CSV table of C-alpha atoms in Angstrom, one decimal:
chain,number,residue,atom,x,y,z
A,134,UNK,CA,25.4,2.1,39.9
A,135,UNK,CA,26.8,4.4,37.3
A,136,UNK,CA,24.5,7.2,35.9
A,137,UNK,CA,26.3,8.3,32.6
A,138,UNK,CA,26.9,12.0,32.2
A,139,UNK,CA,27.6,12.6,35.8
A,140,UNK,CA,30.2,10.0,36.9
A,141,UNK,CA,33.6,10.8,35.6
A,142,UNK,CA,34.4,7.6,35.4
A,143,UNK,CA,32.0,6.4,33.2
A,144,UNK,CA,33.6,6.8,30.1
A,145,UNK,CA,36.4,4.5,30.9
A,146,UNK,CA,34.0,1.5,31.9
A,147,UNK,CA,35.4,-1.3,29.9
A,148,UNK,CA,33.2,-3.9,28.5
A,149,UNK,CA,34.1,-7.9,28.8
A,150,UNK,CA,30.6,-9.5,27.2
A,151,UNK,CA,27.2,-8.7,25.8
A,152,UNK,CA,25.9,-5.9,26.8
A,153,UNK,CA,22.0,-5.8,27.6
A,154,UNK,CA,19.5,-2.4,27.9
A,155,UNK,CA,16.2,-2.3,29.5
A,156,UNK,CA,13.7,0.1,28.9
A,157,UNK,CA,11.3,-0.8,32.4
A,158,UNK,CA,7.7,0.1,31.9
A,159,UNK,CA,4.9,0.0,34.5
A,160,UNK,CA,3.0,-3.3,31.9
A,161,UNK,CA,6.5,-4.1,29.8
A,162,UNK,CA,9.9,-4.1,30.0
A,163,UNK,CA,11.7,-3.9,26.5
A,164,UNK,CA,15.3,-5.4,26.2
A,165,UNK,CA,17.6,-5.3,23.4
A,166,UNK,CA,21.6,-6.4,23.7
A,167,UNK,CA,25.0,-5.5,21.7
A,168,UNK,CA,28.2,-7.1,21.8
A,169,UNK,CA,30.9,-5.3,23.2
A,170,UNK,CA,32.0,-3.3,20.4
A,171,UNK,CA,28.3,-2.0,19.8
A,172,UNK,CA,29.1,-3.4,15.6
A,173,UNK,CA,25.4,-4.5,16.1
A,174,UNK,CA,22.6,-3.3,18.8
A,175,UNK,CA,19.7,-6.0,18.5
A,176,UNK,CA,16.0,-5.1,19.8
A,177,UNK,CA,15.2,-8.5,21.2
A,178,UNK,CA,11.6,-8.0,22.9
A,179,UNK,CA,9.7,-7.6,25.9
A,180,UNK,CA,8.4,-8.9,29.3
A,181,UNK,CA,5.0,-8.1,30.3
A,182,UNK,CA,5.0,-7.7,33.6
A,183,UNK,CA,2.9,-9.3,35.9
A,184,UNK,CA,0.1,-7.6,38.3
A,185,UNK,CA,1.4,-3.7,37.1
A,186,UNK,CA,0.1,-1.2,38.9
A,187,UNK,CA,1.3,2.8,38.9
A,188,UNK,CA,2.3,2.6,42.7
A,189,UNK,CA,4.7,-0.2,42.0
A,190,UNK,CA,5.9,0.5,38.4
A,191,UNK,CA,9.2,0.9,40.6
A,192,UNK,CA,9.1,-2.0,42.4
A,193,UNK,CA,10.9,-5.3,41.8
A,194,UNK,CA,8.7,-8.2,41.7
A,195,UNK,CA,9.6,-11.7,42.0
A,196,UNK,CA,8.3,-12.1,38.2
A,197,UNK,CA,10.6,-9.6,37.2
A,198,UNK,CA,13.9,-10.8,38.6
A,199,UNK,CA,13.2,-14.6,37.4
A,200,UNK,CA,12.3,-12.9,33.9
A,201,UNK,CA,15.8,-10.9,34.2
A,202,UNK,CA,18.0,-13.7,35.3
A,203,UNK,CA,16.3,-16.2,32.5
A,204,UNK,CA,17.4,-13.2,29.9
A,205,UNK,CA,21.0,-13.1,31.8
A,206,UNK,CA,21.3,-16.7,31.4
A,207,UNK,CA,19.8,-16.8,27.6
A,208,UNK,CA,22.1,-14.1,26.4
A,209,UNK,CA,25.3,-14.6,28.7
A,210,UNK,CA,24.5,-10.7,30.0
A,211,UNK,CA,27.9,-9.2,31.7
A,212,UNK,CA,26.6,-5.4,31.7
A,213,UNK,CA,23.3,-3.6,32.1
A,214,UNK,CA,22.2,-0.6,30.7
A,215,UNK,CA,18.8,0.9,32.1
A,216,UNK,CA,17.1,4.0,30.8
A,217,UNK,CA,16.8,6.8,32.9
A,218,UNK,CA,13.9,9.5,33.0
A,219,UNK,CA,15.0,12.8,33.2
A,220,UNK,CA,13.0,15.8,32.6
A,221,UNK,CA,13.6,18.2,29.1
A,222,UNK,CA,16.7,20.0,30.1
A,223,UNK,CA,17.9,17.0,32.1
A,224,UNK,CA,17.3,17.3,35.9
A,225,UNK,CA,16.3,14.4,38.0
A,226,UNK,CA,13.0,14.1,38.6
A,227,UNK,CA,11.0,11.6,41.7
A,228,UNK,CA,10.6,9.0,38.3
A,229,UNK,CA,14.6,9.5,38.3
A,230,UNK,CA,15.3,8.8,41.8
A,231,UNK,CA,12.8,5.8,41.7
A,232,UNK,CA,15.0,4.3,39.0
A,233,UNK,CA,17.9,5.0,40.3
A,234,UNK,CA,16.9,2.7,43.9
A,235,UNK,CA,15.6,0.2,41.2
A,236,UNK,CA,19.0,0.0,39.8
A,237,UNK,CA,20.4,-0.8,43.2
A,238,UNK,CA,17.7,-3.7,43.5
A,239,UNK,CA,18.5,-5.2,40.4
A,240,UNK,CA,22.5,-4.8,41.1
A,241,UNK,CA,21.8,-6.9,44.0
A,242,UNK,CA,19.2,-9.8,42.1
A,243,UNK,CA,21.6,-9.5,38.9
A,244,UNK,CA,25.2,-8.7,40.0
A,245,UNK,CA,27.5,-5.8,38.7
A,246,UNK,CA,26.5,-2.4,38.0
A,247,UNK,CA,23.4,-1.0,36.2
A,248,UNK,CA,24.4,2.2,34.2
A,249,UNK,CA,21.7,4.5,33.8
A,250,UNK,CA,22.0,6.8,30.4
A,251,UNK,CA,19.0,9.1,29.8
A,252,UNK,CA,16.1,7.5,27.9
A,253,UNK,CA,14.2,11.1,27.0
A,254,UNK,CA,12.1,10.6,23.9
A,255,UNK,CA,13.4,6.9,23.3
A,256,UNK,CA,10.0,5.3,23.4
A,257,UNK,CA,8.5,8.4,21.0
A,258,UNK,CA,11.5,7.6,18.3
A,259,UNK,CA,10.5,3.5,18.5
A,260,UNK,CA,6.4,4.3,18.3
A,261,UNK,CA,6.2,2.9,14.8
A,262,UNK,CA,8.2,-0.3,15.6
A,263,UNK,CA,6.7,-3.1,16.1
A,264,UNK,CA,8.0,-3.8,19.3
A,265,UNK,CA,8.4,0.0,20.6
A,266,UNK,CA,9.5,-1.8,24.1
A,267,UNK,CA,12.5,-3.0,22.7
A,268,UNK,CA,13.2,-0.5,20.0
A,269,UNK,CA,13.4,2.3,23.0
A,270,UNK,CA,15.8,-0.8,24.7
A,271,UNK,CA,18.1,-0.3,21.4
A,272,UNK,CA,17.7,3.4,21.1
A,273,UNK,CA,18.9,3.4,24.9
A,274,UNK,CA,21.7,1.2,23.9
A,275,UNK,CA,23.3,2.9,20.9
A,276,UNK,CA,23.0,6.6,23.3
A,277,UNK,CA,24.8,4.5,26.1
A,278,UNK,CA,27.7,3.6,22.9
A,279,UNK,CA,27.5,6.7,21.9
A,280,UNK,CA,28.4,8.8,25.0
């Protein structure tokens, strides 16, 4: 797992095929993917997610790994990109370390690494979209491009 901003290394991660974001929710997870080069970054949707609940908005449920290896499959995913919630001057917070022991799980379900980037205020910027789910997916995705 890389988190962005405080591995050295992660600005020379090099990119070999599409590129997919999630922005995971405790009822949705948004998704959006870019190619490589980030020439387009393309809100694709959501998964709701089955049987939510607040104590296991962290947890990986069989639901969620089938709906993630179906998108893998459907999109030819080689990286993931997951936001990351940080507090406003960008400390971890429980929510952070939750997410980054998610990121594990899901390296193991999906193979490769998850790189986290800091989703503050991504779902705010998306909440006239009509999918704010996978617009905060895209937002995440053109901050990952961007860093």
């Amino acid at each position: 797992m890389i988190i962005l901003g405080q591995n050295p290394l992660s600005s020379k991660i090099e990119l070999t095929g599409t590129v997919m974001a999630l922005d995971w929710g405790g009822k949705r997870v948004g998704y959006a993917t870019a190619d490589r080069e980030c020439i387009v970054v393309t809100p694709r949707g959501h998964f709701v997610r089955k049987n939510p609940s607040k104590a296991k908005h962290w947890k990986l449920s069989p639901d969620d790994i089938k709906a993630l290896k179906e998108l893998k499959e459907q999109f030819d995913v080689e990286h993931w990109v997951m936001g990351w919630p940080v507090n406003k001057e960008g400390y971890e917070t429980e929510g952070s370390r939750l997410c980054a022991d998610l990121a594990q799980e899901l390296e193991k379900h999906l193979g490769g690494e998850i790189i986290l980037v800091d989703e503050s205020l991504t779902s705010w910027e998306q909440k006239n979209s009509k999918d704010v789910d996978a617009g905060a997916a895209a937002t995440i995705l053109g901050d990952f491009f961007e860093q």
